[in-house]
Amino acid sequence: MRRLTQALCLAGLIGILAFYWRDPFDSGRLAGARVLLTGASGGIGEEMAYHYSSLHAELVITARKEAALQKVMEKCLELGARKVLYIPADMSLPQDPERVMQFAVQELGGLDYVVLNHIGETPYRMWEGDVDHMRWLMQVNFLSYVALASATLPALAKSKGSLLVVSSLTGKIPTPYTTSYSATKFALEGFFGSLRHELIMRGVDVSITLCILGLVDTKSAMEKIKGVVLSMPVASANEAALTIIKGGVSRAREIYYPWWVKPLCHLKDWFPDQQDWVLRSFYNYSRA
């Protein structure tokens, strides 16, 4: 009887673990889905474009570099996308978010997913008082996100769709050498967190998923931190892209990638001094 009880307890534990570790992602839900994806010419955005394509979605991709977009579009079609179009756009220009939205809705006939992923180039160094760059970066990394979300909400409300906002660990925890970038990501947290409340209160069935990413092995990120970051876990851009897509399908409130980002975010309120010391230990001060 004792062995039977132990076996039942073990089976129960395995069942509980299997329940929490299961992957509920239903890839079939993306077949034919209409997706607007920004920042798609490289890095995580490019990887997302390929994942969506292999799952047979319809895509409008956008970024500044037209030649790079064309190459991504060609590969998307090879991977199985039902439809792919691109539109070059510069998100530092206030009129471009509306132009991109109109193009996407017209060409796809509506929107099911809007993925806001683009970022402006910013130096990886200590704050030197460049307020003009801060204004420009806020336009690209924050205000254009607000403009795109506002412009696409009617289409998403009609389809009961999802808005995915790609953010960063630096939007939860201030880190060295990212002063301007961190400010823009904190702004995303405030705006889209408030917007989520308002949509629910108004009965608008549009989900907002905030995507909190750690250091990812994109070419631009690796070049920036060279010689400055001494040791920090680096995660896969391909896996980050898939995690974001899964979060949108499941209509998650937030997703974290890689796994250690979530506990680190929670620890900031419990052990702030210790966390700050650990963060600073990752960096080479002399190379900043």
PDB file of C-alpha atoms in Angstrom:
ATOM      1  CA  MET A   1       0.000   0.000   0.000  1.00  0.00           C
ATOM      2  CA  ARG A   2       2.861   2.346   0.831  1.00  0.00           C
ATOM      3  CA  ARG A   3       4.463   1.777  -2.577  1.00  0.00           C
ATOM      4  CA  LEU A   4       1.140   2.344  -4.295  1.00  0.00           C
ATOM      5  CA  THR A   5       0.690   5.634  -2.427  1.00  0.00           C
ATOM      6  CA  GLN A   6       4.202   6.726  -3.386  1.00  0.00           C
ATOM      7  CA  ALA A   7       3.572   5.803  -7.009  1.00  0.00           C
ATOM      8  CA  LEU A   8       0.321   7.769  -7.052  1.00  0.00           C
ATOM      9  CA  CYS A   9       2.014  10.794  -5.489  1.00  0.00           C
ATOM     10  CA  LEU A  10       4.812  10.608  -8.062  1.00  0.00           C
ATOM     11  CA  ALA A  11       2.303  10.295 -10.895  1.00  0.00           C
ATOM     12  CA  GLY A  12       0.417  13.290  -9.542  1.00  0.00           C
ATOM     13  CA  LEU A  13       3.595  15.351  -9.330  1.00  0.00           C
ATOM     14  CA  ILE A  14       4.535  14.415 -12.901  1.00  0.00           C
ATOM     15  CA  GLY A  15       1.046  15.379 -14.046  1.00  0.00           C
ATOM     16  CA  ILE A  16       1.264  18.782 -12.356  1.00  0.00           C
ATOM     17  CA  LEU A  17       4.697  19.473 -13.853  1.00  0.00           C
ATOM     18  CA  ALA A  18       3.504  18.379 -17.290  1.00  0.00           C
ATOM     19  CA  PHE A  19       0.525  20.746 -17.013  1.00  0.00           C
ATOM     20  CA  TYR A  20       2.687  23.767 -16.218  1.00  0.00           C
ATOM     21  CA  TRP A  21       5.437  22.888 -18.676  1.00  0.00           C
ATOM     22  CA  ARG A  22       3.140  22.082 -21.575  1.00  0.00           C
ATOM     23  CA  ASP A  23       3.308  24.239 -24.668  1.00  0.00           C
ATOM     24  CA  PRO A  24      -0.253  25.357 -25.491  1.00  0.00           C
ATOM     25  CA  PHE A  25       0.852  27.018 -28.740  1.00  0.00           C
ATOM     26  CA  ASP A  26      -1.514  26.177 -31.584  1.00  0.00           C
ATOM     27  CA  SER A  27       0.435  27.006 -34.741  1.00  0.00           C
ATOM     28  CA  GLY A  28      -2.645  26.457 -36.892  1.00  0.00           C
ATOM     29  CA  ARG A  29      -4.172  29.665 -35.538  1.00  0.00           C
ATOM     30  CA  LEU A  30      -1.639  31.682 -37.540  1.00  0.00           C
ATOM     31  CA  ALA A  31      -2.484  30.201 -40.934  1.00  0.00           C
ATOM     32  CA  GLY A  32      -3.909  33.103 -42.901  1.00  0.00           C
ATOM     33  CA  ALA A  33      -3.477  35.546 -40.008  1.00  0.00           C
ATOM     34  CA  ARG A  34      -2.876  39.128 -41.136  1.00  0.00           C
ATOM     35  CA  VAL A  35       0.269  40.535 -39.520  1.00  0.00           C
ATOM     36  CA  LEU A  36       1.885  43.968 -39.543  1.00  0.00           C
ATOM     37  CA  LEU A  37       5.494  43.658 -38.378  1.00  0.00           C
ATOM     38  CA  THR A  38       7.842  46.615 -37.857  1.00  0.00           C
ATOM     39  CA  GLY A  39      11.632  46.499 -37.657  1.00  0.00           C
ATOM     40  CA  ALA A  40      11.635  43.484 -39.965  1.00  0.00           C
ATOM     41  CA  SER A  41      14.840  44.082 -41.936  1.00  0.00           C
ATOM     42  CA  GLY A  42      17.121  42.356 -39.428  1.00  0.00           C
ATOM     43  CA  GLY A  43      17.562  40.912 -35.968  1.00  0.00           C
ATOM     44  CA  ILE A  44      14.541  39.676 -34.020  1.00  0.00           C
ATOM     45  CA  GLY A  45      12.109  41.269 -36.481  1.00  0.00           C
ATOM     46  CA  GLU A  46      13.594  39.350 -39.388  1.00  0.00           C
ATOM     47  CA  GLU A  47      13.399  36.109 -37.397  1.00  0.00           C
ATOM     48  CA  MET A  48       9.744  36.806 -36.563  1.00  0.00           C
ATOM     49  CA  ALA A  49       8.987  37.361 -40.244  1.00  0.00           C
ATOM     50  CA  TYR A  50      10.401  33.913 -41.053  1.00  0.00           C
ATOM     51  CA  HIS A  51       8.478  32.211 -38.242  1.00  0.00           C
ATOM     52  CA  TYR A  52       5.200  33.835 -39.293  1.00  0.00           C
ATOM     53  CA  SER A  53       5.886  32.816 -42.892  1.00  0.00           C
ATOM     54  CA  SER A  54       6.574  29.172 -42.043  1.00  0.00           C
ATOM     55  CA  LEU A  55       3.216  29.197 -40.233  1.00  0.00           C
ATOM     56  CA  HIS A  56       1.527  30.492 -43.427  1.00  0.00           C
ATOM     57  CA  ALA A  57       0.546  33.958 -42.242  1.00  0.00           C
ATOM     58  CA  GLU A  58      -0.004  37.017 -44.452  1.00  0.00           C
ATOM     59  CA  LEU A  59       2.518  39.770 -43.787  1.00  0.00           C
ATOM     60  CA  VAL A  60       3.251  43.427 -44.260  1.00  0.00           C
ATOM     61  CA  ILE A  61       6.795  44.114 -43.128  1.00  0.00           C
ATOM     62  CA  THR A  62       8.385  47.506 -42.672  1.00  0.00           C
ATOM     63  CA  ALA A  63      11.741  49.075 -41.824  1.00  0.00           C
ATOM     64  CA  ARG A  64      13.931  51.853 -43.203  1.00  0.00           C
ATOM     65  CA  LYS A  65      16.125  49.742 -45.526  1.00  0.00           C
ATOM     66  CA  GLU A  66      14.250  48.799 -48.694  1.00  0.00           C
ATOM     67  CA  ALA A  67      16.920  46.448 -50.076  1.00  0.00           C
ATOM     68  CA  ALA A  68      16.996  44.454 -46.848  1.00  0.00           C
ATOM     69  CA  LEU A  69      13.187  44.299 -46.757  1.00  0.00           C
ATOM     70  CA  GLN A  70      13.097  42.920 -50.284  1.00  0.00           C
ATOM     71  CA  LYS A  71      15.481  40.099 -49.332  1.00  0.00           C
ATOM     72  CA  VAL A  72      13.417  39.252 -46.265  1.00  0.00           C
ATOM     73  CA  MET A  73      10.245  39.247 -48.359  1.00  0.00           C
ATOM     74  CA  GLU A  74      11.763  36.807 -50.860  1.00  0.00           C
ATOM     75  CA  LYS A  75      12.766  34.381 -48.124  1.00  0.00           C
ATOM     76  CA  CYS A  76       9.342  34.707 -46.473  1.00  0.00           C
ATOM     77  CA  LEU A  77       7.696  33.593 -49.694  1.00  0.00           C
ATOM     78  CA  GLU A  78      10.070  30.626 -49.930  1.00  0.00           C
ATOM     79  CA  LEU A  79       9.152  29.620 -46.372  1.00  0.00           C
ATOM     80  CA  GLY A  80       5.442  29.483 -47.115  1.00  0.00           C
ATOM     81  CA  ALA A  81       3.910  32.863 -46.359  1.00  0.00           C
ATOM     82  CA  ARG A  82       0.530  33.202 -48.042  1.00  0.00           C
ATOM     83  CA  LYS A  83       1.219  36.828 -48.863  1.00  0.00           C
ATOM     84  CA  VAL A  84       4.085  39.238 -48.153  1.00  0.00           C
ATOM     85  CA  LEU A  85       4.407  42.923 -48.942  1.00  0.00           C
ATOM     86  CA  TYR A  86       6.859  45.503 -47.681  1.00  0.00           C
ATOM     87  CA  ILE A  87       6.769  49.230 -47.197  1.00  0.00           C
ATOM     88  CA  PRO A  88       9.907  51.248 -46.364  1.00  0.00           C
ATOM     89  CA  ALA A  89       9.280  53.718 -43.551  1.00  0.00           C
ATOM     90  CA  ASP A  90      11.224  55.944 -41.190  1.00  0.00           C
ATOM     91  CA  MET A  91       9.587  55.961 -37.770  1.00  0.00           C
ATOM     92  CA  SER A  92      11.350  59.204 -36.835  1.00  0.00           C
ATOM     93  CA  LEU A  93       8.941  60.906 -39.259  1.00  0.00           C
ATOM     94  CA  PRO A  94       5.587  61.594 -37.546  1.00  0.00           C
ATOM     95  CA  GLN A  95       3.568  60.866 -40.726  1.00  0.00           C
ATOM     96  CA  ASP A  96       5.001  57.398 -41.430  1.00  0.00           C
ATOM     97  CA  PRO A  97       3.080  55.326 -38.810  1.00  0.00           C
ATOM     98  CA  GLU A  98      -0.263  56.381 -40.342  1.00  0.00           C
ATOM     99  CA  ARG A  99       1.049  55.692 -43.849  1.00  0.00           C
ATOM    100  CA  VAL A 100       2.195  52.193 -42.846  1.00  0.00           C
ATOM    101  CA  MET A 101      -1.147  51.440 -41.189  1.00  0.00           C
ATOM    102  CA  GLN A 102      -3.149  52.493 -44.233  1.00  0.00           C
ATOM    103  CA  PHE A 103      -0.975  50.385 -46.532  1.00  0.00           C
ATOM    104  CA  ALA A 104      -1.243  47.290 -44.307  1.00  0.00           C
ATOM    105  CA  VAL A 105      -5.020  47.491 -43.852  1.00  0.00           C
ATOM    106  CA  GLN A 106      -5.592  48.125 -47.547  1.00  0.00           C
ATOM    107  CA  GLU A 107      -3.325  45.296 -48.741  1.00  0.00           C
ATOM    108  CA  LEU A 108      -4.332  42.691 -46.155  1.00  0.00           C
ATOM    109  CA  GLY A 109      -7.980  43.677 -45.768  1.00  0.00           C
ATOM    110  CA  GLY A 110      -7.598  44.057 -42.006  1.00  0.00           C
ATOM    111  CA  LEU A 111      -5.210  43.125 -39.201  1.00  0.00           C
ATOM    112  CA  ASP A 112      -5.069  40.300 -36.668  1.00  0.00           C
ATOM    113  CA  TYR A 113      -1.631  40.986 -35.196  1.00  0.00           C
ATOM    114  CA  VAL A 114       0.397  44.174 -34.966  1.00  0.00           C
ATOM    115  CA  VAL A 115       3.980  43.627 -33.790  1.00  0.00           C
ATOM    116  CA  LEU A 116       5.829  46.789 -32.777  1.00  0.00           C
ATOM    117  CA  ASN A 117       9.514  45.883 -32.827  1.00  0.00           C
ATOM    118  CA  HIS A 118      11.555  48.693 -34.414  1.00  0.00           C
ATOM    119  CA  ILE A 119      14.191  50.686 -32.517  1.00  0.00           C
ATOM    120  CA  GLY A 120      16.383  53.674 -33.286  1.00  0.00           C
ATOM    121  CA  GLU A 121      20.160  53.461 -33.225  1.00  0.00           C
ATOM    122  CA  THR A 122      21.653  54.762 -30.003  1.00  0.00           C
ATOM    123  CA  PRO A 123      25.215  54.701 -28.655  1.00  0.00           C
ATOM    124  CA  TYR A 124      26.042  52.285 -25.854  1.00  0.00           C
ATOM    125  CA  ARG A 125      27.787  54.662 -23.463  1.00  0.00           C
ATOM    126  CA  MET A 126      27.344  56.771 -20.359  1.00  0.00           C
ATOM    127  CA  TRP A 127      24.986  59.740 -20.470  1.00  0.00           C
ATOM    128  CA  GLU A 128      26.695  62.810 -21.926  1.00  0.00           C
ATOM    129  CA  GLY A 129      23.765  65.208 -21.998  1.00  0.00           C
ATOM    130  CA  ASP A 130      22.650  64.739 -25.633  1.00  0.00           C
ATOM    131  CA  VAL A 131      19.053  65.877 -25.227  1.00  0.00           C
ATOM    132  CA  ASP A 132      18.498  66.201 -28.993  1.00  0.00           C
ATOM    133  CA  HIS A 133      19.288  62.502 -29.453  1.00  0.00           C
ATOM    134  CA  MET A 134      16.937  61.685 -26.576  1.00  0.00           C
ATOM    135  CA  ARG A 135      14.100  63.558 -28.325  1.00  0.00           C
ATOM    136  CA  TRP A 136      14.776  61.723 -31.587  1.00  0.00           C
ATOM    137  CA  LEU A 137      14.927  58.341 -29.845  1.00  0.00           C
ATOM    138  CA  MET A 138      11.668  58.985 -28.006  1.00  0.00           C
ATOM    139  CA  GLN A 139      10.014  59.642 -31.366  1.00  0.00           C
ATOM    140  CA  VAL A 140      11.285  56.353 -32.830  1.00  0.00           C
ATOM    141  CA  ASN A 141      11.108  54.024 -29.816  1.00  0.00           C
ATOM    142  CA  PHE A 142       8.027  55.426 -28.101  1.00  0.00           C
ATOM    143  CA  LEU A 143       5.910  58.015 -29.919  1.00  0.00           C
ATOM    144  CA  SER A 144       5.821  56.026 -33.167  1.00  0.00           C
ATOM    145  CA  TYR A 145       4.666  52.991 -31.154  1.00  0.00           C
ATOM    146  CA  VAL A 146       1.852  55.086 -29.702  1.00  0.00           C
ATOM    147  CA  ALA A 147       0.947  56.382 -33.170  1.00  0.00           C
ATOM    148  CA  LEU A 148       0.953  52.906 -34.744  1.00  0.00           C
ATOM    149  CA  ALA A 149      -1.082  51.405 -31.914  1.00  0.00           C
ATOM    150  CA  SER A 150      -3.620  54.223 -32.109  1.00  0.00           C
ATOM    151  CA  ALA A 151      -3.888  53.953 -35.886  1.00  0.00           C
ATOM    152  CA  THR A 152      -4.281  50.168 -35.947  1.00  0.00           C
ATOM    153  CA  LEU A 153      -6.646  49.769 -32.961  1.00  0.00           C
ATOM    154  CA  PRO A 154      -9.846  50.066 -35.050  1.00  0.00           C
ATOM    155  CA  ALA A 155      -8.694  47.221 -37.321  1.00  0.00           C
ATOM    156  CA  LEU A 156      -7.591  45.106 -34.348  1.00  0.00           C
ATOM    157  CA  ALA A 157     -10.871  45.760 -32.519  1.00  0.00           C
ATOM    158  CA  LYS A 158     -12.775  44.564 -35.570  1.00  0.00           C
ATOM    159  CA  SER A 159     -10.823  41.291 -35.698  1.00  0.00           C
ATOM    160  CA  LYS A 160     -10.456  40.931 -31.889  1.00  0.00           C
ATOM    161  CA  GLY A 161      -6.753  40.915 -32.559  1.00  0.00           C
ATOM    162  CA  SER A 162      -3.517  41.290 -30.640  1.00  0.00           C
ATOM    163  CA  LEU A 163      -0.965  44.052 -30.193  1.00  0.00           C
ATOM    164  CA  LEU A 164       2.571  42.924 -29.376  1.00  0.00           C
ATOM    165  CA  VAL A 165       5.000  45.477 -27.973  1.00  0.00           C
ATOM    166  CA  VAL A 166       8.649  44.421 -27.956  1.00  0.00           C
ATOM    167  CA  SER A 167      10.393  45.930 -24.953  1.00  0.00           C
ATOM    168  CA  SER A 168      13.443  45.129 -22.882  1.00  0.00           C
ATOM    169  CA  LEU A 169      14.788  44.276 -19.458  1.00  0.00           C
ATOM    170  CA  THR A 170      16.005  47.887 -19.487  1.00  0.00           C
ATOM    171  CA  GLY A 171      12.348  48.950 -19.474  1.00  0.00           C
ATOM    172  CA  LYS A 172      11.906  47.217 -16.123  1.00  0.00           C
ATOM    173  CA  ILE A 173      15.343  47.707 -14.544  1.00  0.00           C
ATOM    174  CA  PRO A 174      17.612  50.717 -15.253  1.00  0.00           C
ATOM    175  CA  THR A 175      21.010  49.529 -16.515  1.00  0.00           C
ATOM    176  CA  PRO A 176      24.306  51.341 -17.204  1.00  0.00           C
ATOM    177  CA  TYR A 177      25.035  52.811 -20.659  1.00  0.00           C
ATOM    178  CA  THR A 178      21.387  52.671 -21.776  1.00  0.00           C
ATOM    179  CA  THR A 179      20.087  55.940 -20.322  1.00  0.00           C
ATOM    180  CA  SER A 180      18.140  57.143 -23.380  1.00  0.00           C
ATOM    181  CA  TYR A 181      17.124  53.658 -24.524  1.00  0.00           C
ATOM    182  CA  SER A 182      15.942  52.687 -21.042  1.00  0.00           C
ATOM    183  CA  ALA A 183      13.816  55.841 -20.808  1.00  0.00           C
ATOM    184  CA  THR A 184      11.978  54.965 -24.019  1.00  0.00           C
ATOM    185  CA  LYS A 185      11.311  51.400 -22.839  1.00  0.00           C
ATOM    186  CA  PHE A 186      10.012  52.548 -19.450  1.00  0.00           C
ATOM    187  CA  ALA A 187       7.640  54.832 -21.360  1.00  0.00           C
ATOM    188  CA  LEU A 188       6.267  51.829 -23.259  1.00  0.00           C
ATOM    189  CA  GLU A 189       5.496  50.100 -19.960  1.00  0.00           C
ATOM    190  CA  GLY A 190       3.522  53.080 -18.704  1.00  0.00           C
ATOM    191  CA  PHE A 191       1.538  53.791 -21.848  1.00  0.00           C
ATOM    192  CA  PHE A 192       0.620  50.258 -22.881  1.00  0.00           C
ATOM    193  CA  GLY A 193      -0.075  49.162 -19.320  1.00  0.00           C
ATOM    194  CA  SER A 194      -2.568  52.003 -18.961  1.00  0.00           C
ATOM    195  CA  LEU A 195      -4.023  51.368 -22.414  1.00  0.00           C
ATOM    196  CA  ARG A 196      -4.623  47.711 -21.515  1.00  0.00           C
ATOM    197  CA  HIS A 197      -6.759  48.793 -18.544  1.00  0.00           C
ATOM    198  CA  GLU A 198      -8.762  51.203 -20.690  1.00  0.00           C
ATOM    199  CA  LEU A 199      -9.468  48.658 -23.429  1.00  0.00           C
ATOM    200  CA  ILE A 200     -10.797  46.190 -20.859  1.00  0.00           C
ATOM    201  CA  MET A 201     -12.924  48.867 -19.196  1.00  0.00           C
ATOM    202  CA  ARG A 202     -14.392  49.845 -22.589  1.00  0.00           C
ATOM    203  CA  GLY A 203     -15.049  46.236 -23.585  1.00  0.00           C
ATOM    204  CA  VAL A 204     -12.629  46.354 -26.527  1.00  0.00           C
ATOM    205  CA  ASP A 205     -11.382  42.818 -27.183  1.00  0.00           C
ATOM    206  CA  VAL A 206      -7.782  43.588 -28.159  1.00  0.00           C
ATOM    207  CA  SER A 207      -4.983  41.966 -26.193  1.00  0.00           C
ATOM    208  CA  ILE A 208      -1.722  43.771 -25.439  1.00  0.00           C
ATOM    209  CA  THR A 209       1.381  41.666 -24.867  1.00  0.00           C
ATOM    210  CA  LEU A 210       4.454  43.420 -23.510  1.00  0.00           C
ATOM    211  CA  CYS A 211       7.583  41.438 -24.424  1.00  0.00           C
ATOM    212  CA  ILE A 212      10.469  41.800 -21.970  1.00  0.00           C
ATOM    213  CA  LEU A 213      13.728  40.629 -23.531  1.00  0.00           C
ATOM    214  CA  GLY A 214      17.210  40.228 -22.126  1.00  0.00           C
ATOM    215  CA  LEU A 215      20.404  40.445 -24.156  1.00  0.00           C
ATOM    216  CA  VAL A 216      19.809  38.768 -27.523  1.00  0.00           C
ATOM    217  CA  ASP A 217      22.467  37.753 -30.047  1.00  0.00           C
ATOM    218  CA  THR A 218      21.552  40.142 -32.841  1.00  0.00           C
ATOM    219  CA  LYS A 219      24.428  41.562 -34.869  1.00  0.00           C
ATOM    220  CA  SER A 220      23.777  45.143 -33.749  1.00  0.00           C
ATOM    221  CA  ALA A 221      23.577  44.210 -30.059  1.00  0.00           C
ATOM    222  CA  MET A 222      26.779  42.170 -30.160  1.00  0.00           C
ATOM    223  CA  GLU A 223      28.674  45.006 -31.846  1.00  0.00           C
ATOM    224  CA  LYS A 224      27.473  47.550 -29.283  1.00  0.00           C
ATOM    225  CA  ILE A 225      28.470  45.647 -26.161  1.00  0.00           C
ATOM    226  CA  LYS A 226      31.869  44.488 -27.431  1.00  0.00           C
ATOM    227  CA  GLY A 227      34.515  45.448 -24.903  1.00  0.00           C
ATOM    228  CA  VAL A 228      31.964  46.987 -22.525  1.00  0.00           C
ATOM    229  CA  VAL A 229      29.970  44.037 -21.219  1.00  0.00           C
ATOM    230  CA  LEU A 230      32.280  41.597 -19.481  1.00  0.00           C
ATOM    231  CA  SER A 231      29.867  38.748 -18.847  1.00  0.00           C
ATOM    232  CA  MET A 232      26.132  38.506 -19.379  1.00  0.00           C
ATOM    233  CA  PRO A 233      23.965  35.632 -20.633  1.00  0.00           C
ATOM    234  CA  VAL A 234      23.209  36.001 -24.356  1.00  0.00           C
ATOM    235  CA  ALA A 235      20.026  34.481 -25.757  1.00  0.00           C
ATOM    236  CA  SER A 236      18.993  33.365 -29.241  1.00  0.00           C
ATOM    237  CA  ALA A 237      17.241  35.868 -31.530  1.00  0.00           C
ATOM    238  CA  ASN A 238      15.460  32.984 -33.259  1.00  0.00           C
ATOM    239  CA  GLU A 239      14.055  31.688 -29.969  1.00  0.00           C
ATOM    240  CA  ALA A 240      13.193  35.206 -28.813  1.00  0.00           C
ATOM    241  CA  ALA A 241      11.185  35.721 -32.005  1.00  0.00           C
ATOM    242  CA  LEU A 242       9.228  32.497 -31.531  1.00  0.00           C
ATOM    243  CA  THR A 243       8.563  33.292 -27.859  1.00  0.00           C
ATOM    244  CA  ILE A 244       7.095  36.675 -28.850  1.00  0.00           C
ATOM    245  CA  ILE A 245       4.850  35.075 -31.487  1.00  0.00           C
ATOM    246  CA  LYS A 246       3.607  32.452 -29.013  1.00  0.00           C
ATOM    247  CA  GLY A 247       2.844  35.195 -26.498  1.00  0.00           C
ATOM    248  CA  GLY A 248       0.673  36.972 -29.041  1.00  0.00           C
ATOM    249  CA  VAL A 249      -1.270  33.838 -29.926  1.00  0.00           C
ATOM    250  CA  SER A 250      -1.913  33.043 -26.256  1.00  0.00           C
ATOM    251  CA  ARG A 251      -2.845  36.706 -25.624  1.00  0.00           C
ATOM    252  CA  ALA A 252      -0.417  36.821 -22.702  1.00  0.00           C
ATOM    253  CA  ARG A 253      -0.201  39.997 -20.639  1.00  0.00           C
ATOM    254  CA  GLU A 254       3.598  39.824 -20.557  1.00  0.00           C
ATOM    255  CA  ILE A 255       6.250  37.424 -21.801  1.00  0.00           C
ATOM    256  CA  TYR A 256       9.851  37.202 -20.646  1.00  0.00           C
ATOM    257  CA  TYR A 257      12.826  35.838 -22.570  1.00  0.00           C
ATOM    258  CA  PRO A 258      15.090  34.196 -21.639  1.00  0.00           C
ATOM    259  CA  TRP A 259      13.733  32.542 -18.492  1.00  0.00           C
ATOM    260  CA  TRP A 260      15.998  34.385 -16.005  1.00  0.00           C
ATOM    261  CA  VAL A 261      14.623  37.813 -16.973  1.00  0.00           C
ATOM    262  CA  LYS A 262      11.366  37.328 -15.047  1.00  0.00           C
ATOM    263  CA  PRO A 263      12.881  36.441 -11.640  1.00  0.00           C
ATOM    264  CA  LEU A 264      15.425  39.245 -12.060  1.00  0.00           C
ATOM    265  CA  CYS A 265      12.593  41.724 -12.624  1.00  0.00           C
ATOM    266  CA  HIS A 266      10.785  40.496  -9.512  1.00  0.00           C
ATOM    267  CA  LEU A 267      13.937  40.646  -7.363  1.00  0.00           C
ATOM    268  CA  LYS A 268      14.379  44.371  -7.981  1.00  0.00           C
ATOM    269  CA  ASP A 269      11.784  45.203  -5.308  1.00  0.00           C
ATOM    270  CA  TRP A 270      13.198  42.756  -2.760  1.00  0.00           C
ATOM    271  CA  PHE A 271      16.960  43.301  -2.982  1.00  0.00           C
ATOM    272  CA  PRO A 272      17.554  46.545  -4.945  1.00  0.00           C
ATOM    273  CA  ASP A 273      21.055  47.256  -3.592  1.00  0.00           C
ATOM    274  CA  GLN A 274      22.286  43.729  -4.245  1.00  0.00           C
ATOM    275  CA  GLN A 275      20.734  43.718  -7.692  1.00  0.00           C
ATOM    276  CA  ASP A 276      22.411  47.006  -8.597  1.00  0.00           C
ATOM    277  CA  TRP A 277      25.799  45.693  -7.504  1.00  0.00           C
ATOM    278  CA  VAL A 278      25.353  42.532  -9.583  1.00  0.00           C
ATOM    279  CA  LEU A 279      24.353  44.564 -12.651  1.00  0.00           C
ATOM    280  CA  ARG A 280      27.384  46.848 -12.423  1.00  0.00           C
ATOM    281  CA  SER A 281      29.680  43.837 -12.101  1.00  0.00           C
ATOM    282  CA  PHE A 282      28.837  42.847 -15.694  1.00  0.00           C
ATOM    283  CA  TYR A 283      30.467  45.941 -17.192  1.00  0.00           C
ATOM    284  CA  ASN A 284      33.934  47.234 -18.033  1.00  0.00           C
ATOM    285  CA  TYR A 285      33.913  50.881 -16.910  1.00  0.00           C
ATOM    286  CA  SER A 286      37.109  51.781 -18.763  1.00  0.00           C
ATOM    287  CA  ARG A 287      35.653  50.928 -22.186  1.00  0.00           C
ATOM    288  CA  ALA A 288      32.383  52.852 -21.935  1.00  0.00           C
TER     289      ALA A 288
END
